[in-house]
Coordinates of C-alpha atoms (C1' of nucleotides) in Angstrom, one line a residue:
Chain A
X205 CA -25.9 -24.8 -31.7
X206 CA -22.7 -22.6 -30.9
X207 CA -20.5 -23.4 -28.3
X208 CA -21.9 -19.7 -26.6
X209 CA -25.7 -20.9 -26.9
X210 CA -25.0 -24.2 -25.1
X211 CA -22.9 -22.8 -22.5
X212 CA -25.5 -20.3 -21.9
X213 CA -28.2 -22.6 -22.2
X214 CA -26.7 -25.0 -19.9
X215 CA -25.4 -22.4 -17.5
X216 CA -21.4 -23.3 -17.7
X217 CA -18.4 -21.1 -19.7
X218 CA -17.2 -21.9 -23.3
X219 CA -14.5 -22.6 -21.8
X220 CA -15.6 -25.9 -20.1
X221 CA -17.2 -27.1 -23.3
X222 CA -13.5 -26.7 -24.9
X223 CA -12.2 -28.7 -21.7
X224 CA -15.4 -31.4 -22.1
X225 CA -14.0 -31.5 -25.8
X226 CA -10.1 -31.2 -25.0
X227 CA -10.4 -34.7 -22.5
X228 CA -13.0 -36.5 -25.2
X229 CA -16.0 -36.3 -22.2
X230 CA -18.2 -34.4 -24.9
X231 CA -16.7 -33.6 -28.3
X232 CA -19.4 -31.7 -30.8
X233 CA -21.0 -33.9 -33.3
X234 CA -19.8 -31.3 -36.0
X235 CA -17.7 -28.6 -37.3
X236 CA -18.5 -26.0 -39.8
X237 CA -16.1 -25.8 -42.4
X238 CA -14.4 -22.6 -40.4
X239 CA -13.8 -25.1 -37.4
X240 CA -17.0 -23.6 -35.3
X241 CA -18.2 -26.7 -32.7
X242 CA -21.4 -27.4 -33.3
X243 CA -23.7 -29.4 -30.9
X244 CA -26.7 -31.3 -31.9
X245 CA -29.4 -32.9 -29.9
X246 CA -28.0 -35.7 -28.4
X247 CA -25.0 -33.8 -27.8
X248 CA -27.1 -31.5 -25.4
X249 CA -28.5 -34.6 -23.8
X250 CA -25.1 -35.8 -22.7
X251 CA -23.9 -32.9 -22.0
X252 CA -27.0 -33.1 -19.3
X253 CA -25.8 -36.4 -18.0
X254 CA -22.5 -34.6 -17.6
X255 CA -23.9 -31.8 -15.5
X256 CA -25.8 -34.0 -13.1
X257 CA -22.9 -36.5 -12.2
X258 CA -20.4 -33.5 -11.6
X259 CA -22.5 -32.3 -9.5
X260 CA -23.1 -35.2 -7.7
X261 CA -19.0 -34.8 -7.6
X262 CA -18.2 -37.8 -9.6
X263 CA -14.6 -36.7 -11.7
X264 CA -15.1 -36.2 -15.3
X265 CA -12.9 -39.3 -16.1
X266 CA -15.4 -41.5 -14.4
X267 CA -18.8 -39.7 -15.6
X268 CA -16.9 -40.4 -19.4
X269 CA -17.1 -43.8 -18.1
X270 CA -20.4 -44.2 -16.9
X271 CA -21.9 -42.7 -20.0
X272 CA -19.8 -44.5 -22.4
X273 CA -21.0 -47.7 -20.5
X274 CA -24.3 -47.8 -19.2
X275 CA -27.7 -47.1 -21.4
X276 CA -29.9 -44.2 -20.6
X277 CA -32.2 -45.8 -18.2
X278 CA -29.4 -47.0 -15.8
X279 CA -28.6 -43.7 -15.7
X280 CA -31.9 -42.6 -14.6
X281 CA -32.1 -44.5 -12.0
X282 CA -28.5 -44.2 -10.7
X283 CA -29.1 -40.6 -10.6
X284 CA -32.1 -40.9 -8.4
X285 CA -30.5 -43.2 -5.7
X286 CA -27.5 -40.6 -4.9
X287 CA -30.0 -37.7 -5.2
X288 CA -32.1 -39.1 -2.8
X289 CA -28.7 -40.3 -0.5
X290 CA -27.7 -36.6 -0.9
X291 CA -31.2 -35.4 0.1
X292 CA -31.3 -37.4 3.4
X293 CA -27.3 -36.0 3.8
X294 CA -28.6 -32.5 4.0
X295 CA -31.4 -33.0 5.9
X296 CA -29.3 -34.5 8.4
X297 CA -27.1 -31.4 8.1
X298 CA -30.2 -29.2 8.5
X299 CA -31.1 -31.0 11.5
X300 CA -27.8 -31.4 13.0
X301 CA -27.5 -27.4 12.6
X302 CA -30.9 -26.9 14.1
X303 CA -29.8 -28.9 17.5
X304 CA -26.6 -26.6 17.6
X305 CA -28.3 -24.0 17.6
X306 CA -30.6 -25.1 20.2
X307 CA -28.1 -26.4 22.4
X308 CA -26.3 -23.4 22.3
X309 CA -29.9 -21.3 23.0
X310 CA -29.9 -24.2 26.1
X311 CA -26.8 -24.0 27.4
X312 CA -26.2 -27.3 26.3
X313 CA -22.4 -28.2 24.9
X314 CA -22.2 -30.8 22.4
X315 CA -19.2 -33.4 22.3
X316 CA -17.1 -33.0 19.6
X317 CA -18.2 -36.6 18.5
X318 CA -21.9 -35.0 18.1
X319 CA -20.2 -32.5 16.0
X320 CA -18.7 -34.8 13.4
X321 CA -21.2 -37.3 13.6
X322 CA -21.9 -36.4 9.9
X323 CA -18.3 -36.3 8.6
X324 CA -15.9 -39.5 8.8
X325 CA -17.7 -42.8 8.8
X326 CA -18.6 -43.2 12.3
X327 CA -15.7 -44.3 14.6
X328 CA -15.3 -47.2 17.7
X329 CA -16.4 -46.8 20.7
X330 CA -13.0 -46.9 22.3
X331 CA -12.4 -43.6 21.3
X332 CA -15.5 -42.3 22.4
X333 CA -14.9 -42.8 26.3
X334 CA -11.7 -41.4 26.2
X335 CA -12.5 -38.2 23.9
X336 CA -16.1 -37.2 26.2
X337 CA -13.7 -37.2 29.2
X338 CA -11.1 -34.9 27.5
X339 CA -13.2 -32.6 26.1
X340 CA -16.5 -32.7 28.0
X341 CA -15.7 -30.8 30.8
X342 CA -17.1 -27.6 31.9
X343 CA -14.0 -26.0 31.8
X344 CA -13.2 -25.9 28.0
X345 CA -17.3 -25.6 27.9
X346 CA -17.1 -22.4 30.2
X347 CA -14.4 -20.9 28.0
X348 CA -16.0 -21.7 24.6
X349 CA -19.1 -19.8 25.9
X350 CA -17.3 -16.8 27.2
X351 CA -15.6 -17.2 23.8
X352 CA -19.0 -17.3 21.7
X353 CA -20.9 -15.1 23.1
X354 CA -21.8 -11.3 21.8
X355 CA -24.0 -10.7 24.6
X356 CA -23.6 -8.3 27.5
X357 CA -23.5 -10.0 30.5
X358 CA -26.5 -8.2 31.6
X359 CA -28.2 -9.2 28.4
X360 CA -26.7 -12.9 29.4
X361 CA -28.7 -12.5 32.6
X362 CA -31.8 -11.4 31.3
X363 CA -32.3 -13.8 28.5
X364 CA -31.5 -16.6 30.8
X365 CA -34.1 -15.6 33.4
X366 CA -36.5 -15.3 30.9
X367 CA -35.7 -19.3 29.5
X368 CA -35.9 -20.1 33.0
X369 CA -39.3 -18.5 33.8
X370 CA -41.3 -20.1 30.9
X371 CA -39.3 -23.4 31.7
X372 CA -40.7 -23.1 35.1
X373 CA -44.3 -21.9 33.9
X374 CA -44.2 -25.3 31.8
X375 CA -43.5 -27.3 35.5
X376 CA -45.9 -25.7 36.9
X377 CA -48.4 -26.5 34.4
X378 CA -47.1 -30.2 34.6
X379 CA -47.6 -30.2 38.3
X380 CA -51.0 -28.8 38.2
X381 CA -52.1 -31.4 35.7
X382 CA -53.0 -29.0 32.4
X383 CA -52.8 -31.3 29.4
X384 CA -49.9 -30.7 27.2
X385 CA -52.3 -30.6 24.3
X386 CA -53.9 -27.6 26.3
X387 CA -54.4 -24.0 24.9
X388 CA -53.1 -23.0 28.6
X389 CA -49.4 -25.0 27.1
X390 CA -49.7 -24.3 23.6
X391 CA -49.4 -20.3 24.8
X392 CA -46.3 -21.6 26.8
X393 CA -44.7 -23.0 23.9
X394 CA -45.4 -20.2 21.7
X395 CA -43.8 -18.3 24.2
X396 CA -41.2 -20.3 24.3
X397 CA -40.7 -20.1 20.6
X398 CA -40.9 -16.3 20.3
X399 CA -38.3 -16.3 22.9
X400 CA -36.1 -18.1 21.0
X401 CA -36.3 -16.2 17.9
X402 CA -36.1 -13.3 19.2
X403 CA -32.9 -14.1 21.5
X404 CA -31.0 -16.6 19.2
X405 CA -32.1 -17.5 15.9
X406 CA -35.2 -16.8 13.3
X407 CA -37.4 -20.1 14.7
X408 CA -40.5 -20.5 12.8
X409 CA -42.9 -23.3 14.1
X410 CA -41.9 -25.8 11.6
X411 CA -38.3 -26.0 13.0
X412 CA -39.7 -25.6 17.0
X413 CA -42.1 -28.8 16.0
X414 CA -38.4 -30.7 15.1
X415 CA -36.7 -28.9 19.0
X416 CA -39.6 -30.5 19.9
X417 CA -38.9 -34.0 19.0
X418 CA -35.5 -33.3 19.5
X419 CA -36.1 -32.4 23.6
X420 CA -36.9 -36.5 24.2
X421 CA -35.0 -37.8 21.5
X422 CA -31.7 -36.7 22.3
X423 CA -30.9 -37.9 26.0
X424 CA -29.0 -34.5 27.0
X425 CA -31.5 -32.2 26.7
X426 CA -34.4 -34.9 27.9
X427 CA -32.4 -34.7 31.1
X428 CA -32.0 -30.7 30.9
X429 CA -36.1 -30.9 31.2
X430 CA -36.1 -34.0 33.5
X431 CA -33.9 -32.2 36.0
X432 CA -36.2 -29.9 36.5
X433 CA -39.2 -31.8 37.3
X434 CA -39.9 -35.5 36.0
X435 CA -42.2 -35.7 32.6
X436 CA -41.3 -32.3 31.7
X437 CA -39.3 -33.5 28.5
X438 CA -42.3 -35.4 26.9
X439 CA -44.3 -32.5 28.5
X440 CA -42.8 -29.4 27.0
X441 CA -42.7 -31.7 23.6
X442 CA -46.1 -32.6 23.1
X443 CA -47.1 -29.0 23.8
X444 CA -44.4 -27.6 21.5
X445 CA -45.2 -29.8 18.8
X446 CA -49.6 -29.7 19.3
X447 CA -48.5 -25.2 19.2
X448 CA -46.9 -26.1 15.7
X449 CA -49.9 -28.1 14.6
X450 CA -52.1 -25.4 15.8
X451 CA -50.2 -22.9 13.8
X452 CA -50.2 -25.0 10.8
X453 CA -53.6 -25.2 10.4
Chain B
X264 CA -5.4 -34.5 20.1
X265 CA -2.8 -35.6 17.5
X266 CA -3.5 -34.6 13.8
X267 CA -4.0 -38.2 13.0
X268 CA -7.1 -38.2 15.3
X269 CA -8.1 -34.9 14.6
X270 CA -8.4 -36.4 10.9
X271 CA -9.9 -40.0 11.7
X272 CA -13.2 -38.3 14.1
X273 CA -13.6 -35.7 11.2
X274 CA -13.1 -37.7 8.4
X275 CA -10.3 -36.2 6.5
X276 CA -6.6 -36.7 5.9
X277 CA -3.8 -35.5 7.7
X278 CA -2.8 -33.9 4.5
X279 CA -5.6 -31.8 4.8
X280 CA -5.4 -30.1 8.3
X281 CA -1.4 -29.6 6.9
X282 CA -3.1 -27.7 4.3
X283 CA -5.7 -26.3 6.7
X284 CA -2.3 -25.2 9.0
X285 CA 0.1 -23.9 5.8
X286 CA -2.6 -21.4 4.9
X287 CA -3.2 -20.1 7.9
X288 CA -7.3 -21.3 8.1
X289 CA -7.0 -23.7 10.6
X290 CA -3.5 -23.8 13.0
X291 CA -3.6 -25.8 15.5
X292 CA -3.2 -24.0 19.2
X293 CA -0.2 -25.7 20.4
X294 CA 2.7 -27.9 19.3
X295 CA 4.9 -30.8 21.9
X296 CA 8.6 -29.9 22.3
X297 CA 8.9 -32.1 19.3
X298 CA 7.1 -30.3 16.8
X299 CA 3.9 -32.3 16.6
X300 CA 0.5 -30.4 16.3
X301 CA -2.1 -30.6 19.2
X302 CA -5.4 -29.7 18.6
X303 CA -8.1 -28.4 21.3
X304 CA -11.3 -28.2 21.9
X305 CA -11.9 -24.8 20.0
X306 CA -9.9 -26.2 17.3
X307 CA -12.2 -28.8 16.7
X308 CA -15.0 -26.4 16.8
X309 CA -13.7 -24.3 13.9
X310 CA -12.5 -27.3 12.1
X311 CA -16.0 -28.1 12.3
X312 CA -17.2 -25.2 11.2
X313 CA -14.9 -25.0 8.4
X314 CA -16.1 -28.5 7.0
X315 CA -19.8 -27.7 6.7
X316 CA -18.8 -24.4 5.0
X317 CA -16.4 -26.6 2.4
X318 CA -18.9 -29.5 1.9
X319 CA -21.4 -26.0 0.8
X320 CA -19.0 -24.8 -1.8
X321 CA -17.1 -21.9 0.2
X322 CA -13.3 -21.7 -1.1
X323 CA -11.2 -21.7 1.6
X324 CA -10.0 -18.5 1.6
X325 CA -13.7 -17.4 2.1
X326 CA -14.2 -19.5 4.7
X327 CA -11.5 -18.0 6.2
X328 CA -12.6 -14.2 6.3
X329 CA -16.2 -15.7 6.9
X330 CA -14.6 -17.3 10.2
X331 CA -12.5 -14.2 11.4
X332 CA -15.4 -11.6 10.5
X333 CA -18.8 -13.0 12.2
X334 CA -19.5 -14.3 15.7
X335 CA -20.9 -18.5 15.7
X336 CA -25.1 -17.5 15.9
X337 CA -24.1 -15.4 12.9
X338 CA -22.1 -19.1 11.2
X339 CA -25.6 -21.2 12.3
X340 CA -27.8 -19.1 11.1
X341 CA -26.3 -18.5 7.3
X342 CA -25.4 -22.7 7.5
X343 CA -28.6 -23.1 7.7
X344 CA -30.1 -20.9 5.4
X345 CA -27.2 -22.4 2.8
X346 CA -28.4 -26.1 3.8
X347 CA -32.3 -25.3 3.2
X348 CA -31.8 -23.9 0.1
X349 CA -29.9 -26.9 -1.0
X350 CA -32.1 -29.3 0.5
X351 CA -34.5 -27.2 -2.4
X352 CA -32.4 -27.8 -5.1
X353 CA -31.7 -31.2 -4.4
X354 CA -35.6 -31.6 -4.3
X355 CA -36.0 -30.0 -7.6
X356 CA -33.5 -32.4 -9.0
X357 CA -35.0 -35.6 -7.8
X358 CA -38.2 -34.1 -9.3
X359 CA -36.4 -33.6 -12.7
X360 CA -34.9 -37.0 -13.0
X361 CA -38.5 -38.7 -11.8
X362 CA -39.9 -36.3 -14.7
X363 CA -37.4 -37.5 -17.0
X364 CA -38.2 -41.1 -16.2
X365 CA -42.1 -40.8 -16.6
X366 CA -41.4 -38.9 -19.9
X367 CA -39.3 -41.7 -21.2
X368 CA -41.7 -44.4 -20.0
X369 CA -44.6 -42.8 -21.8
X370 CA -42.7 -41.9 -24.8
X371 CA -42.5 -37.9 -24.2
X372 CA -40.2 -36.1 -25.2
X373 CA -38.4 -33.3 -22.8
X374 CA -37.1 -29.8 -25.0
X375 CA -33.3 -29.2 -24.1
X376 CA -34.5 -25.7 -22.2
X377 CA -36.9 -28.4 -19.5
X378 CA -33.9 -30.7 -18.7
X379 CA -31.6 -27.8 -17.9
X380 CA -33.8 -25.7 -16.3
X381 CA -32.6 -27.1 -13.2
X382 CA -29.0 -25.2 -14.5
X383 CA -27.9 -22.2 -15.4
X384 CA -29.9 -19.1 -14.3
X385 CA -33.2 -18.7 -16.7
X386 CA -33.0 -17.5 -20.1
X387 CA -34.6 -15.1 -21.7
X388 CA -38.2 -16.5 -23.8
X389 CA -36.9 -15.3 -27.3
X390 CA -34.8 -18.3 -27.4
X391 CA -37.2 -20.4 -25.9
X392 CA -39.4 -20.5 -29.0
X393 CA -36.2 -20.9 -31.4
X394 CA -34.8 -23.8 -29.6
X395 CA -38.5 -25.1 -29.4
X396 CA -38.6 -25.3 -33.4
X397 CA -35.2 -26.6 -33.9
X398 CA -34.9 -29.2 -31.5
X399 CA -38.3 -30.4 -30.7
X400 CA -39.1 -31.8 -34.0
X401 CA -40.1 -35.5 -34.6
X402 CA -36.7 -37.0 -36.3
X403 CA -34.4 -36.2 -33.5
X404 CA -37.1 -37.8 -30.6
X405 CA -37.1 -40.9 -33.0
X406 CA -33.7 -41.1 -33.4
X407 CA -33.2 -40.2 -30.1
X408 CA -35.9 -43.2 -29.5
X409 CA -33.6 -45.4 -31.3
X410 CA -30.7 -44.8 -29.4
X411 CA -31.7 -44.4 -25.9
X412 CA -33.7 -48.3 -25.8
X413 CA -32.3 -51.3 -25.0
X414 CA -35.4 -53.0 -25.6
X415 CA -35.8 -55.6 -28.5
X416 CA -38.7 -54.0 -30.9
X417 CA -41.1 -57.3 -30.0
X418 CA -40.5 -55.6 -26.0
X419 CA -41.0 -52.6 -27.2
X420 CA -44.4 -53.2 -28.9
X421 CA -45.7 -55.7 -25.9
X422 CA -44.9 -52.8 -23.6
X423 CA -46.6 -50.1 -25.7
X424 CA -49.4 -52.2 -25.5
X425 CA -49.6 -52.9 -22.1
X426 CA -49.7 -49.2 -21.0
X427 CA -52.3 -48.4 -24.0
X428 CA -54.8 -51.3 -22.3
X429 CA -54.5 -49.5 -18.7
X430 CA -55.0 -46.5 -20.4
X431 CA -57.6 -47.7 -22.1
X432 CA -59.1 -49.2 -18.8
X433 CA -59.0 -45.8 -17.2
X434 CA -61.1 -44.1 -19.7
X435 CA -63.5 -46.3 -19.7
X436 CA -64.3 -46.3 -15.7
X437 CA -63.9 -42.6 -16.3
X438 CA -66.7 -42.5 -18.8
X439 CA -68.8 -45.1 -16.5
X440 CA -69.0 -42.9 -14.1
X441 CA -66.8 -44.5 -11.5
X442 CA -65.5 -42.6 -8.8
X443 CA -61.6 -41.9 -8.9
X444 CA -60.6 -42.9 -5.7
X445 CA -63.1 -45.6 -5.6
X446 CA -61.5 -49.4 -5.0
X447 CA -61.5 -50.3 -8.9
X448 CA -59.9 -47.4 -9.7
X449 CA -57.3 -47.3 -7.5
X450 CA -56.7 -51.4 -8.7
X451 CA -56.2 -49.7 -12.1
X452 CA -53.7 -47.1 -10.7
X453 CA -52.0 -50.1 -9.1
X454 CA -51.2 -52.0 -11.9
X455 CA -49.8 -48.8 -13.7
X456 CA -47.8 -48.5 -10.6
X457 CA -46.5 -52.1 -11.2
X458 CA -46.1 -51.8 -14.9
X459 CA -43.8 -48.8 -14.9
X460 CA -41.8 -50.8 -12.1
X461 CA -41.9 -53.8 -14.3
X462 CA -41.2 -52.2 -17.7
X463 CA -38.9 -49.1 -16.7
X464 CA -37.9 -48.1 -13.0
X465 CA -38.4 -48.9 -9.4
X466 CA -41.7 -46.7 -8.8
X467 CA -42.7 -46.9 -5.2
X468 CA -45.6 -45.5 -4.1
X469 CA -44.7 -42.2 -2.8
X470 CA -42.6 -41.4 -6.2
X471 CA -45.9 -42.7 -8.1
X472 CA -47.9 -40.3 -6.2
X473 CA -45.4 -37.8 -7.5
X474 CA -45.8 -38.7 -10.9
X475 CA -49.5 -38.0 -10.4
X476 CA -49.5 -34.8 -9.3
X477 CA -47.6 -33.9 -12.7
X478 CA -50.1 -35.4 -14.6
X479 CA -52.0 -32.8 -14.2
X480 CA -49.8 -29.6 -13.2
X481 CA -47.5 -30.7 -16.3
X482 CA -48.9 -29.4 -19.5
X483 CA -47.3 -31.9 -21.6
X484 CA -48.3 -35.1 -19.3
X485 CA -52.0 -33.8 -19.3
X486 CA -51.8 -33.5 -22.4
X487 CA -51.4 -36.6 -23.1
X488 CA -54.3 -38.0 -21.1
X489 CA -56.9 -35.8 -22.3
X490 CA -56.0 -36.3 -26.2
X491 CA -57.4 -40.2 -24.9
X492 CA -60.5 -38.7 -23.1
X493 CA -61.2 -35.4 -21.8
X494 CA -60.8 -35.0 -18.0
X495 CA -58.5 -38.2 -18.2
X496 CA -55.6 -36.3 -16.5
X497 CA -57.1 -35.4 -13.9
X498 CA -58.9 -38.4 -13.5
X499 CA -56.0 -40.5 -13.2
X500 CA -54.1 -38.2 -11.2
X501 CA -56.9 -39.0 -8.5
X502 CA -56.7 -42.2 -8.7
X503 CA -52.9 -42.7 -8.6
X504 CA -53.0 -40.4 -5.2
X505 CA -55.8 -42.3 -3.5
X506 CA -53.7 -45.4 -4.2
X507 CA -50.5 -44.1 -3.0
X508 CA -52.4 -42.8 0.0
X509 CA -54.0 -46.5 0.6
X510 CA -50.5 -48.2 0.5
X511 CA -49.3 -45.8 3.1
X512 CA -51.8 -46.0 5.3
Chain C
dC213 C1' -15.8 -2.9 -46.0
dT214 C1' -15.4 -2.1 -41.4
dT215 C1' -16.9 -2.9 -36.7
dG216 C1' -17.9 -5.8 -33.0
dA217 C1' -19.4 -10.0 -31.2
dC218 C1' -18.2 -14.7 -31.4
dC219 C1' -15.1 -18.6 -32.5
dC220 C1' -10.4 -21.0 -32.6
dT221 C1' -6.0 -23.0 -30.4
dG222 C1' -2.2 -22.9 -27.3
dA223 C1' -0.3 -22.0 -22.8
dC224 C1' 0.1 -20.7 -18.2
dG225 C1' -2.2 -20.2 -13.5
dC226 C1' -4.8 -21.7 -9.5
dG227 C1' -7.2 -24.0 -5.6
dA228 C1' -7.4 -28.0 -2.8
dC229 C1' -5.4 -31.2 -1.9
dG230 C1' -2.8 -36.5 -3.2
dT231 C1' 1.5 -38.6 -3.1
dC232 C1' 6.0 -39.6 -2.5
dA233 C1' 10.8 -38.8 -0.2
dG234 C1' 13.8 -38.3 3.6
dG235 C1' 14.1 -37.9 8.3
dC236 C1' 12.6 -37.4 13.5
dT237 C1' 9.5 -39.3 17.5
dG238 C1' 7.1 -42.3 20.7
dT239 C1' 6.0 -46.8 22.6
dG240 C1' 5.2 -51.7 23.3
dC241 C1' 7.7 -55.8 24.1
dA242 C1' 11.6 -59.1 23.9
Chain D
dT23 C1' 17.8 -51.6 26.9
dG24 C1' 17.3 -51.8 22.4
dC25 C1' 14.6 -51.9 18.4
dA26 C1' 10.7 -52.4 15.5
dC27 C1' 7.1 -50.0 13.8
dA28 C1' 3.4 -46.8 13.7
dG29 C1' 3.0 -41.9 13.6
dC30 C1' 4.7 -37.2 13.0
dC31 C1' 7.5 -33.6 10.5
dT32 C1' 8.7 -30.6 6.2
dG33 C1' 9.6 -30.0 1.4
dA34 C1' 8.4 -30.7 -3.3
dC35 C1' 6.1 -32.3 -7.2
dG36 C1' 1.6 -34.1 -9.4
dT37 C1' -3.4 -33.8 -10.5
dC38 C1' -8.1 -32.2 -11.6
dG39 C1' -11.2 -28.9 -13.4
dC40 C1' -11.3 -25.4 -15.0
dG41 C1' -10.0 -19.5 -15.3
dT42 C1' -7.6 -16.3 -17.9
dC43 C1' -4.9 -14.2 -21.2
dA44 C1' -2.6 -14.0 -26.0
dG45 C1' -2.8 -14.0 -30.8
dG46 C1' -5.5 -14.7 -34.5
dG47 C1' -9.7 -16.2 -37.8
dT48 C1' -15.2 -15.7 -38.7
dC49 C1' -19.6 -13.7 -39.4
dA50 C1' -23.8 -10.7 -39.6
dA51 C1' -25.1 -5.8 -39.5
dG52 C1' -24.8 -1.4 -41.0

DNA sequence: CTTGACCCTGACGCGACGTCAGGCTGTGCA
DNA sequence: TGCACAGCCTGACGTCGCGTCAGGGTCAAG
């Protein structure tokens, strides 16, 4: 094959293959007699171990390396072990963007510490103390909001009534001993859900099944639902989570 | 915050937010009488949001018009959109490299067009077929063969052997009439399991299951089973999911 | 035998920093 | 009070992985 086939093929510009040949990472097996590269078999099959560890971000100095050392089956499995790291990294980025966006439907402000949590190998305590008492305060908080917000104020109002009524609905139901599991609280939390997609962000019950978990997991927003009446976190959970089921199936 | 906090709780260099400053995408909101850079509280939050839109691919510049142009629902919302879709693609690539495994452990070979599918946007079918004749022929798989083991022939033929007699085993229950998620053939299914973890990679029971599920939605895998007995494929399949379901459970 | 698509080799440019160099600042402690 | 030493500053040059011409040969179709 041409240097144009495999580039198409492989989805990358001539121009890389010349730079892959340029630094000895993946020279052609042949030439033609007019100096045409020409790349057999093989060749395709490292350039395929190429592609997968630079996109796993591994410089092309160390993926020449790696090939020139290892036998195929190393590879394989090497390959599978950071895939599989870089799946659980996004799925903790997924989530971590999921309880932004629910804190910020909540009211709920997030310490910077939350924030990075996924960037920069986790840091002492020490810091940690000193930073929450810095930045946690509801005056930078206050001033993000007004910052962040698009809303009218009136709109502001409204939306936060409406979180506050179904909140209270779900107390009341608590109070008056309706099972979380209930059709009476799966309504509430399908409430709840519409409410938020409709005011904040697209939340389909998949994602309000992981809020769910999220509202007695994660200690700030079990205590937004425990100030307002005690259980309501595991409460407002269970039904959230038995509404997603219910949808499911 | 001092730039060399800023950098250790995000996990970057101080190089980098001078970089960030110099082109304008992220300067921090004041400076001491002395010159040094002070970051606040909003600071951090685009910092923040500039880091998940780098680790997705944005260049910076793009990350700058993305941050001056759309209001923070409108950042969450696209992040996660970007992160779901990536979370897909890594998916598909673990899926590829456990495919790629399987088909070396059973002696399949994969055309050029399969392993790079996962690259490069689709090609068009009239070069499928081309590609197909040159490169799928026999001599380049054997050579390839050759190449790619690091197994001493003697291995090679003991391990040959080992998966025929499992194979073997499976037809036969298959044409006895036992059930495929009965005890025995899960057993059988078992000691595949351990086989391909002895002989080639780590298979755990969740990535076995995988591979069953292609035995029969993979042309080239089912084919393989039925050429030993029809309705193998599928039979097998069974079996290796019941298994994989009994380990979990 | 020409036209147009494809190939070649330099060579320069660029984005996103890394890495000094040379000098100022802030603080713990002797 | 002085000073050692960590931390900050601003250039300025280097690096990696290509993109993008420029200038010129190659090959299949018509």
């Amino acid at each position: 094959m041409n240097v144009g086939e495999v580039a198409a093929l492989a989805g990358i510009t001539v121009r890389t293959l010349h730079h892959y040949d340029r630094i000895g990472l993946l020279s052609p097996s042949g030439r033609t007699a007019s100096g045409y590269r020409r790349y057999s078999a093989p060749d395709l099959d490292r350039l395929h171990q190429v592609l997968v560890y630079r996109e796993l971000g591994f410089p092309l100095e160390e993926v020449a390396a790696l090939l020139d050392a290892d036998d195929p089956a190393e590879h394989l499995r090497r390959q599978h072990r950071l895939l599989r790291d870089r799946l659980e990294r996004t799925q903790a980025m997924v989530a971590a963007v999921e309880k932004e966006m629910e804190a910020r439907a909540m009211g709920i402000s997030l310490t910077p510490e939350e924030r990075f949590e996924l960037f920069g190998d986790w840091l002492p305590e020490e810091y940690e103390a000193e930073a929450e008492q810095r930045w946690g305060d509801t005056e930078a908080w206050e001033q993000s909001q007004r910052r962040t917000r698009s809303y009218s104020k009136d709109d502001w109002v409204r939306i936060k009534a409406e979180g506050e009524d179904v909140e209270r609905r779900f107390a009341e139901a608590l109070r008056a001993g309706v099972p979380a599991d209930s059709a009476a609280a799966m309504d509430l939390a399908e409430e709840h859900r519409q409410q938020i997609s409709r005011n904040f962000y697209d939340c389909g019950p998949e994602m309000h099944a992981g809020l769910g978990r999220m509202y007695v997991e994660d200690e700030r927003f079990a205590a937004h639902y425990e100030q307002i009446a005690p259980g309501l976190a595991r409460y407002v959970s269970t039904a959230v989570q038995a509404n997603a089921a219910r949808q499911a199936g």
